[in-house]
PDB file of C-alpha atoms and ligand atoms in Angstrom:
ATOM      1  CA  MET A   1      -0.112  -0.119  -0.181  1.00 45.00           C
ATOM      2  CA  SER A   2       1.357   3.430  -0.548  1.00 48.00           C
ATOM      3  CA  ALA A   3       2.039   5.792   1.976  1.00 51.00           C
ATOM      4  CA  GLY A   4      -0.875   8.566   2.212  1.00 56.00           C
ATOM      5  CA  GLN A   5      -3.655   6.243   1.996  1.00 60.00           C
ATOM      6  CA  PRO A   6      -5.271   5.545   4.651  1.00 60.00           C
ATOM      7  CA  ARG A   7      -5.792   1.364   5.687  1.00 70.00           C
ATOM      8  CA  THR A   8     -10.151   0.259   6.052  1.00 80.00           C
ATOM      9  CA  PRO A   9      -9.740  -1.064   9.818  1.00 85.00           C
ATOM     10  CA  HIS A  10     -11.092  -4.412   9.767  1.00 92.00           C
ATOM     11  CA  PRO A  11     -14.514  -4.692  12.165  1.00 96.00           C
ATOM     12  CA  THR A  12     -14.748  -7.793  14.354  1.00 98.00           C
ATOM     13  CA  LEU A  13     -17.310 -10.133  13.538  1.00 98.00           C
ATOM     14  CA  GLU A  14     -19.504 -12.068  15.267  1.00 98.00           C
ATOM     15  CA  LEU A  15     -22.341 -14.471  16.022  1.00 98.00           C
ATOM     16  CA  VAL A  16     -24.820 -14.084  18.227  1.00 98.00           C
ATOM     17  CA  GLY A  17     -28.302 -15.437  18.366  1.00 98.00           C
ATOM     18  CA  VAL A  18     -31.495 -13.380  17.986  1.00 97.00           C
ATOM     19  CA  ASP A  19     -32.545 -14.502  22.390  1.00 96.00           C
ATOM     20  CA  ASP A  20     -28.959 -13.290  22.737  1.00 97.00           C
ATOM     21  CA  LEU A  21     -28.872 -10.285  21.679  1.00 97.00           C
ATOM     22  CA  SER A  22     -28.473  -7.889  23.826  1.00 97.00           C
ATOM     23  CA  SER A  23     -31.679  -4.622  23.555  1.00 97.00           C
ATOM     24  CA  ASP A  24     -29.017  -2.331  22.546  1.00 97.00           C
ATOM     25  CA  ASP A  25     -28.111  -4.502  19.937  1.00 97.00           C
ATOM     26  CA  ARG A  26     -31.773  -5.039  18.371  1.00 97.00           C
ATOM     27  CA  SER A  27     -31.690  -1.116  18.155  1.00 98.00           C
ATOM     28  CA  ALA A  28     -28.670  -0.614  16.883  1.00 98.00           C
ATOM     29  CA  ILE A  29     -29.992  -3.471  14.150  1.00 98.00           C
ATOM     30  CA  ILE A  30     -33.177  -1.939  13.250  1.00 98.00           C
ATOM     31  CA  ARG A  31     -31.426   1.595  13.326  1.00 98.00           C
ATOM     32  CA  LEU A  32     -28.338   0.422  10.999  1.00 98.00           C
ATOM     33  CA  CYS A  33     -31.096  -1.571   8.110  1.00 98.00           C
ATOM     34  CA  ALA A  34     -33.315   1.500   8.879  1.00 98.00           C
ATOM     35  CA  ASP A  35     -30.694   4.016   7.160  1.00 98.00           C
ATOM     36  CA  ALA A  36     -28.730   1.800   4.587  1.00 98.00           C
ATOM     37  CA  PHE A  37     -32.691   1.046   2.823  1.00 97.00           C
ATOM     38  CA  GLU A  38     -34.553   4.127   3.645  1.00 98.00           C
ATOM     39  CA  GLU A  39     -37.888   2.147   5.667  1.00 96.00           C
ATOM     40  CA  ASP A  40     -38.787   1.898   8.751  1.00 97.00           C
ATOM     41  CA  PHE A  41     -37.183  -1.133   9.967  1.00 96.00           C
ATOM     42  CA  THR A  42     -38.420  -1.284  13.707  1.00 95.00           C
ATOM     43  CA  PRO A  43     -41.093  -5.483  13.137  1.00 94.00           C
ATOM     44  CA  LEU A  44     -37.655  -6.421  11.797  1.00 94.00           C
ATOM     45  CA  PHE A  45     -37.849  -9.038  14.487  1.00 94.00           C
ATOM     46  CA  GLN A  46     -41.122 -10.262  14.545  1.00 91.00           C
ATOM     47  CA  TYR A  47     -40.535 -11.660  11.320  1.00 88.00           C
ATOM     48  CA  LEU A  48     -37.619 -12.886  11.707  1.00 90.00           C
ATOM     49  CA  PRO A  49     -38.006 -16.083  14.763  1.00 84.00           C
ATOM     50  CA  ASP A  50     -35.104 -18.130  15.514  1.00 93.00           C
ATOM     51  CA  SER A  51     -32.830 -16.222  13.479  1.00 98.00           C
ATOM     52  CA  THR A  52     -29.253 -16.542  14.129  1.00 98.00           C
ATOM     53  CA  HIS A  53     -27.246 -12.903  13.116  1.00 98.00           C
ATOM     54  CA  VAL A  54     -23.507 -12.118  11.969  1.00 98.00           C
ATOM     55  CA  LEU A  55     -22.972  -8.302  13.465  1.00 98.00           C
ATOM     56  CA  ALA A  56     -20.259  -6.453  12.247  1.00 98.00           C
ATOM     57  CA  ARG A  57     -18.874  -3.963  14.707  1.00 98.00           C
ATOM     58  CA  LEU A  58     -15.823  -1.440  14.748  1.00 97.00           C
ATOM     59  CA  ASP A  59     -14.451   0.462  18.380  1.00 95.00           C
ATOM     60  CA  GLY A  60     -17.925  -1.289  19.420  1.00 95.00           C
ATOM     61  CA  GLU A  61     -19.797   0.904  17.095  1.00 97.00           C
ATOM     62  CA  LEU A  62     -21.854  -1.650  14.632  1.00 98.00           C
ATOM     63  CA  VAL A  63     -21.257  -1.292  11.071  1.00 98.00           C
ATOM     64  CA  SER A  64     -22.677  -4.130   9.796  1.00 98.00           C
ATOM     65  CA  HIS A  65     -25.540  -6.516   9.965  1.00 98.00           C
ATOM     66  CA  ALA A  66     -26.807  -9.557   7.855  1.00 98.00           C
ATOM     67  CA  CYS A  67     -28.987 -12.070   9.208  1.00 98.00           C
ATOM     68  CA  TRP A  68     -30.944 -15.328   8.655  1.00 98.00           C
ATOM     69  CA  VAL A  69     -33.468 -17.836   9.541  1.00 98.00           C
ATOM     70  CA  THR A  70     -33.981 -21.818   8.423  1.00 98.00           C
ATOM     71  CA  ARG A  71     -37.077 -21.608   5.742  1.00 98.00           C
ATOM     72  CA  SER A  72     -38.027 -25.297   3.245  1.00 98.00           C
ATOM     73  CA  LEU A  73     -36.873 -24.187   0.068  1.00 98.00           C
ATOM     74  CA  GLN A  74     -38.483 -27.025  -2.660  1.00 98.00           C
ATOM     75  CA  PRO A  75     -36.673 -26.291  -6.088  1.00 98.00           C
ATOM     76  CA  GLY A  76     -39.330 -28.769  -8.582  1.00 95.00           C
ATOM     77  CA  GLU A  77     -40.386 -32.240  -7.794  1.00 93.00           C
ATOM     78  CA  LEU A  78     -37.495 -32.398  -4.987  1.00 96.00           C
ATOM     79  CA  ARG A  79     -37.984 -32.682  -1.602  1.00 97.00           C
ATOM     80  CA  PRO A  80     -37.862 -30.044   0.995  1.00 98.00           C
ATOM     81  CA  LEU A  81     -34.459 -28.600   0.861  1.00 98.00           C
ATOM     82  CA  ARG A  82     -33.503 -26.688   4.630  1.00 98.00           C
ATOM     83  CA  THR A  83     -33.469 -23.252   3.793  1.00 98.00           C
ATOM     84  CA  ALA A  84     -30.679 -21.092   6.307  1.00 98.00           C
ATOM     85  CA  TYR A  85     -32.549 -17.572   4.527  1.00 98.00           C
ATOM     86  CA  VAL A  86     -30.630 -14.012   5.124  1.00 98.00           C
ATOM     87  CA  GLU A  87     -32.781 -11.390   5.606  1.00 98.00           C
ATOM     88  CA  ALA A  88     -31.190  -7.781   6.531  1.00 98.00           C
ATOM     89  CA  VAL A  89     -27.995  -7.917   5.029  1.00 98.00           C
ATOM     90  CA  ALA A  90     -27.458  -4.046   5.388  1.00 98.00           C
ATOM     91  CA  THR A  91     -23.838  -1.597   6.013  1.00 98.00           C
ATOM     92  CA  ALA A  92     -24.257   1.132   7.838  1.00 98.00           C
ATOM     93  CA  PRO A  93     -24.728   4.082   4.799  1.00 98.00           C
ATOM     94  CA  PRO A  94     -20.990   6.617   6.050  1.00 97.00           C
ATOM     95  CA  HIS A  95     -18.931   2.999   6.097  1.00 98.00           C
ATOM     96  CA  GLN A  96     -20.301   1.384   3.336  1.00 98.00           C
ATOM     97  CA  GLY A  97     -17.560  -0.151  -0.047  1.00 97.00           C
ATOM     98  CA  ARG A  98     -15.561  -1.486   2.163  1.00 97.00           C
ATOM     99  CA  GLY A  99     -15.632  -4.839   2.011  1.00 97.00           C
ATOM    100  CA  TYR A 100     -17.574  -4.542   6.048  1.00 98.00           C
ATOM    101  CA  GLY A 101     -20.476  -6.254   3.455  1.00 98.00           C
ATOM    102  CA  SER A 102     -18.829  -8.941   2.034  1.00 98.00           C
ATOM    103  CA  ALA A 103     -16.449 -10.045   5.650  1.00 98.00           C
ATOM    104  CA  VAL A 104     -21.023 -10.658   7.215  1.00 98.00           C
ATOM    105  CA  MET A 105     -21.630 -12.433   3.966  1.00 98.00           C
ATOM    106  CA  GLN A 106     -18.288 -15.098   4.014  1.00 98.00           C
ATOM    107  CA  ARG A 107     -18.475 -15.388   7.833  1.00 98.00           C
ATOM    108  CA  LEU A 108     -22.489 -16.235   7.192  1.00 98.00           C
ATOM    109  CA  ALA A 109     -21.578 -18.791   4.530  1.00 98.00           C
ATOM    110  CA  ALA A 110     -19.493 -20.585   6.469  1.00 98.00           C
ATOM    111  CA  ALA A 111     -21.580 -20.467   9.566  1.00 98.00           C
ATOM    112  CA  ILE A 112     -24.177 -22.254   7.801  1.00 98.00           C
ATOM    113  CA  GLY A 113     -22.199 -25.547   5.899  1.00 98.00           C
ATOM    114  CA  ASP A 114     -24.836 -27.936   7.392  1.00 98.00           C
ATOM    115  CA  TYR A 115     -27.528 -26.780   5.680  1.00 98.00           C
ATOM    116  CA  GLU A 116     -28.992 -27.828   2.081  1.00 98.00           C
ATOM    117  CA  LEU A 117     -28.933 -24.693   0.141  1.00 98.00           C
ATOM    118  CA  GLY A 118     -29.002 -21.168   0.838  1.00 98.00           C
ATOM    119  CA  GLY A 119     -31.098 -18.835  -0.494  1.00 98.00           C
ATOM    120  CA  LEU A 120     -32.452 -14.809  -0.018  1.00 98.00           C
ATOM    121  CA  SER A 121     -34.224 -12.346  -1.889  1.00 98.00           C
ATOM    122  CA  THR A 122     -33.267  -9.627  -3.877  1.00 95.00           C
ATOM    123  CA  GLY A 123     -32.598  -6.280  -5.770  1.00 90.00           C
ATOM    124  CA  ARG A 124     -29.221  -5.937  -5.815  1.00 91.00           C
ATOM    125  CA  PHE A 125     -27.184  -9.063  -7.382  1.00 95.00           C
ATOM    126  CA  SER A 126     -24.444  -8.236  -8.213  1.00 96.00           C
ATOM    127  CA  PHE A 127     -22.860  -7.555  -4.616  1.00 98.00           C
ATOM    128  CA  TYR A 128     -23.914 -11.237  -3.706  1.00 98.00           C
ATOM    129  CA  GLU A 129     -23.082 -12.940  -7.504  1.00 98.00           C
ATOM    130  CA  ARG A 130     -19.292 -11.456  -6.855  1.00 97.00           C
ATOM    131  CA  LEU A 131     -19.537 -14.200  -3.622  1.00 98.00           C
ATOM    132  CA  GLY A 132     -21.266 -16.665  -4.597  1.00 98.00           C
ATOM    133  CA  TRP A 133     -24.536 -16.233  -4.588  1.00 98.00           C
ATOM    134  CA  GLU A 134     -26.618 -17.416  -7.674  1.00 98.00           C
ATOM    135  CA  ARG A 135     -30.103 -15.723  -9.156  1.00 97.00           C
ATOM    136  CA  TRP A 136     -32.214 -18.586  -9.857  1.00 97.00           C
ATOM    137  CA  PRO A 137     -34.498 -18.266 -13.520  1.00 96.00           C
ATOM    138  CA  GLY A 138     -36.702 -20.888 -12.737  1.00 97.00           C
ATOM    139  CA  PRO A 139     -40.333 -19.196 -11.965  1.00 98.00           C
ATOM    140  CA  LEU A 140     -41.495 -18.364  -8.196  1.00 98.00           C
ATOM    141  CA  ALA A 141     -43.668 -19.525  -5.683  1.00 98.00           C
ATOM    142  CA  ILE A 142     -45.125 -20.168  -1.849  1.00 98.00           C
ATOM    143  CA  ARG A 143     -46.822 -23.017  -0.996  1.00 98.00           C
ATOM    144  CA  THR A 144     -49.910 -21.830   1.228  1.00 97.00           C
ATOM    145  CA  GLN A 145     -53.122 -24.357   2.172  1.00 96.00           C
ATOM    146  CA  HIS A 146     -54.982 -23.536  -0.426  1.00 96.00           C
ATOM    147  CA  GLY A 147     -52.178 -24.073  -2.891  1.00 97.00           C
ATOM    148  CA  LEU A 148     -49.196 -22.533  -4.689  1.00 97.00           C
ATOM    149  CA  LEU A 149     -48.951 -18.743  -5.105  1.00 97.00           C
ATOM    150  CA  HIS A 150     -47.216 -17.682  -7.878  1.00 98.00           C
ATOM    151  CA  THR A 151     -44.579 -14.680  -7.050  1.00 98.00           C
ATOM    152  CA  PRO A 152     -43.645 -13.083 -11.037  1.00 95.00           C
ATOM    153  CA  GLY A 153     -41.886  -9.662 -10.068  1.00 92.00           C
ATOM    154  CA  GLU A 154     -39.744 -11.614  -7.369  1.00 96.00           C
ATOM    155  CA  ARG A 155     -35.694 -12.115  -7.200  1.00 96.00           C
ATOM    156  CA  VAL A 156     -34.074 -15.126  -5.714  1.00 98.00           C
ATOM    157  CA  LEU A 157     -30.739 -15.842  -5.416  1.00 98.00           C
ATOM    158  CA  ILE A 158     -28.768 -19.502  -4.232  1.00 98.00           C
ATOM    159  CA  LEU A 159     -26.163 -20.429  -2.910  1.00 98.00           C
ATOM    160  CA  ARG A 160     -24.997 -23.551  -2.811  1.00 98.00           C
ATOM    161  CA  LEU A 161     -23.582 -25.931  -0.011  1.00 98.00           C
ATOM    162  CA  PRO A 162     -21.864 -28.338   0.751  1.00 98.00           C
ATOM    163  CA  ARG A 163     -25.214 -30.824   0.978  1.00 98.00           C
ATOM    164  CA  THR A 164     -27.055 -29.255  -1.712  1.00 98.00           C
ATOM    165  CA  PRO A 165     -27.974 -31.622  -3.744  1.00 98.00           C
ATOM    166  CA  PRO A 166     -27.856 -31.380  -7.644  1.00 97.00           C
ATOM    167  CA  LEU A 167     -30.326 -28.832  -8.838  1.00 97.00           C
ATOM    168  CA  ASP A 168     -32.000 -27.893 -12.050  1.00 95.00           C
ATOM    169  CA  PRO A 169     -32.308 -23.153 -11.958  1.00 93.00           C
ATOM    170  CA  ARG A 170     -35.444 -23.875 -14.315  1.00 96.00           C
ATOM    171  CA  ALA A 171     -37.291 -25.415 -12.186  1.00 98.00           C
ATOM    172  CA  LEU A 172     -40.433 -23.958 -10.121  1.00 98.00           C
ATOM    173  CA  LEU A 173     -39.010 -22.463  -7.325  1.00 98.00           C
ATOM    174  CA  THR A 174     -41.111 -22.371  -4.371  1.00 98.00           C
ATOM    175  CA  ALA A 175     -41.106 -21.744   0.068  1.00 98.00           C
ATOM    176  CA  GLU A 176     -43.741 -22.181   2.484  1.00 98.00           C
ATOM    177  CA  TRP A 177     -45.602 -19.487   3.859  1.00 97.00           C
ATOM    178  CA  ARG A 178     -44.460 -16.740   5.988  1.00 96.00           C
ATOM    179  CA  PRO A 179     -45.984 -13.386   7.054  1.00 92.00           C
ATOM    180  CA  GLY A 180     -44.844 -10.449   6.203  1.00 90.00           C
ATOM    181  CA  GLU A 181     -42.137 -10.696   3.430  1.00 93.00           C
ATOM    182  CA  LEU A 182     -42.785 -13.955   1.193  1.00 96.00           C
ATOM    183  CA  TRP A 183     -39.383 -14.027  -0.111  1.00 98.00           C
TER     184      TRP A 183
HETATM  185  C1  LIG B   1     -26.318  -4.357  -1.027  1.00 51.81           C
HETATM  186  C2  LIG B   1     -24.117  -4.023   1.602  1.00 51.81           C
HETATM  187  C3  LIG B   1     -25.205  -4.309   1.899  1.00 51.81           C
HETATM  188  C4  LIG B   1     -23.174  -3.815   0.492  1.00 51.81           C
HETATM  189  O1  LIG B   1     -22.356  -2.936   1.470  1.00 51.81           O
HETATM  190  P1  LIG B   1     -20.658  -2.455   1.933  1.00 51.81           P
HETATM  191  O2  LIG B   1     -20.383  -3.022   2.902  1.00 51.81           O
HETATM  192  O3  LIG B   1     -20.730  -1.465   0.820  1.00 51.81           O
HETATM  193  O4  LIG B   1     -20.098  -4.316   0.895  1.00 51.81           O
HETATM  194  P2  LIG B   1     -18.790  -4.102   0.226  1.00 51.81           P
HETATM  195  O5  LIG B   1     -18.048  -2.660   1.085  1.00 51.81           O
HETATM  196  O6  LIG B   1     -18.742  -5.706   1.008  1.00 51.81           O
HETATM  197  O7  LIG B   1     -19.435  -4.351  -1.271  1.00 51.81           O
HETATM  198  C5  LIG B   1     -19.327  -2.846  -2.417  1.00 51.81           C
HETATM  199  C6  LIG B   1     -19.013  -2.864  -3.116  1.00 51.81           C
HETATM  200  O8  LIG B   1     -17.584  -2.428  -2.990  1.00 51.81           O
HETATM  201  C7  LIG B   1     -17.148  -2.560  -3.401  1.00 51.81           C
HETATM  202  N1  LIG B   1     -15.970  -3.167  -2.588  1.00 51.81           N
HETATM  203  C8  LIG B   1     -14.609  -3.730  -1.618  1.00 51.81           C
HETATM  204  N2  LIG B   1     -14.981  -3.630  -0.794  1.00 51.81           N
HETATM  205  C9  LIG B   1     -13.902  -2.277  -1.104  1.00 51.81           C
HETATM  206  C10 LIG B   1     -12.871  -1.938  -0.578  1.00 51.81           C
HETATM  207  N3  LIG B   1     -11.760  -1.877  -0.283  1.00 51.81           N
HETATM  208  N4  LIG B   1     -12.340  -0.358  -1.662  1.00 51.81           N
HETATM  209  C11 LIG B   1     -13.975  -0.421  -2.007  1.00 51.81           C
HETATM  210  N5  LIG B   1     -14.347  -1.077  -2.920  1.00 51.81           N
HETATM  211  C12 LIG B   1     -14.764  -1.851  -2.629  1.00 51.81           C
HETATM  212  C13 LIG B   1     -17.153  -3.893  -3.401  1.00 51.81           C
HETATM  213  O9  LIG B   1     -16.756  -4.874  -5.242  1.00 51.81           O
HETATM  214  C14 LIG B   1     -18.893  -4.075  -3.839  1.00 51.81           C
HETATM  215  O10 LIG B   1     -18.876  -4.018  -5.269  1.00 51.81           O
HETATM  216  P3  LIG B   1     -20.054  -4.789  -6.169  1.00 51.81           P
HETATM  217  O11 LIG B   1     -21.822  -4.166  -5.192  1.00 51.81           O
HETATM  218  O12 LIG B   1     -20.656  -3.810  -7.291  1.00 51.81           O
HETATM  219  O13 LIG B   1     -19.951  -5.896  -6.078  1.00 51.81           O
HETATM  220  C15 LIG B   1     -24.476  -1.723   1.177  1.00 51.81           C
HETATM  221  O14 LIG B   1     -24.384  -1.492  -0.012  1.00 51.81           O
HETATM  222  C16 LIG B   1     -26.279  -1.537   1.799  1.00 51.81           C
HETATM  223  O15 LIG B   1     -26.290  -1.874   2.585  1.00 51.81           O
HETATM  224  N6  LIG B   1     -27.062  -1.657   0.768  1.00 51.81           N
HETATM  225  C17 LIG B   1     -28.527  -0.902   2.064  1.00 51.81           C
HETATM  226  C18 LIG B   1     -29.403  -2.261   1.940  1.00 51.81           C
HETATM  227  C19 LIG B   1     -29.379  -2.784   0.575  1.00 51.81           C
HETATM  228  O16 LIG B   1     -29.584  -2.742  -0.128  1.00 51.81           O
HETATM  229  N7  LIG B   1     -29.025  -4.573   0.897  1.00 51.81           N
HETATM  230  C20 LIG B   1     -29.339  -5.541   0.374  1.00 51.81           C
HETATM  231  C21 LIG B   1     -29.884  -5.684  -1.064  1.00 51.81           C
HETATM  232  S1  LIG B   1     -30.790  -6.780  -0.250  1.00 51.81           S
END
């Protein structure tokens, strides 16, 4: 590195189950997501049962976050796959573009190796594709008690893990219904 070029400090990365998050951590996550997405994230924890969180802190300040919940994604005729479904990926705006979001997602990917698949919904492909995630080009639907609810406007990415069976990404991919965001 040339003289005068400031070095990007490395945040500490921590994996925390939702029940072990302090109320300060919960507030900081909601604030961070609201700042990054410019949306109200107050109800975040109502919709994330049994979530596990990756927290990146710099001198104690939360600078980046992602979490996952367990869902059941079913590709085509395969059995439903136990899926780590990623939510609330956000870096505080003043800290974006320094590799913190990538570091959080790499830590997350290393922690979900026991799952059969990774999944997430996003409009921002390049960030995830650089990290090994793949677009699901096939159709998407939600399984409900009344049958399939097709969701043509949604965009889902998957991450193949060591336990992922061979997949046909042109097949229909379904997920179980849930309250809040369906994908
Ligand atoms: C998407 C988001 C989480 C990325 O977080 P981040 O900390 O900025 O991520 P990174 O710094 O690791 O990567 C961002 C970009 O900076 C570049 N970058 C990474 N490290 C860098 C570094 N040291 N110096 C300069 N640029 C760098 C990457 O190439 C990346 O570009 P890409 O997205 O086109 O691939 C963040 O922009 C964000 O919170 N956005 C708003 C919410 C959102 O859209 N969330 C995700 C959608 S579900």
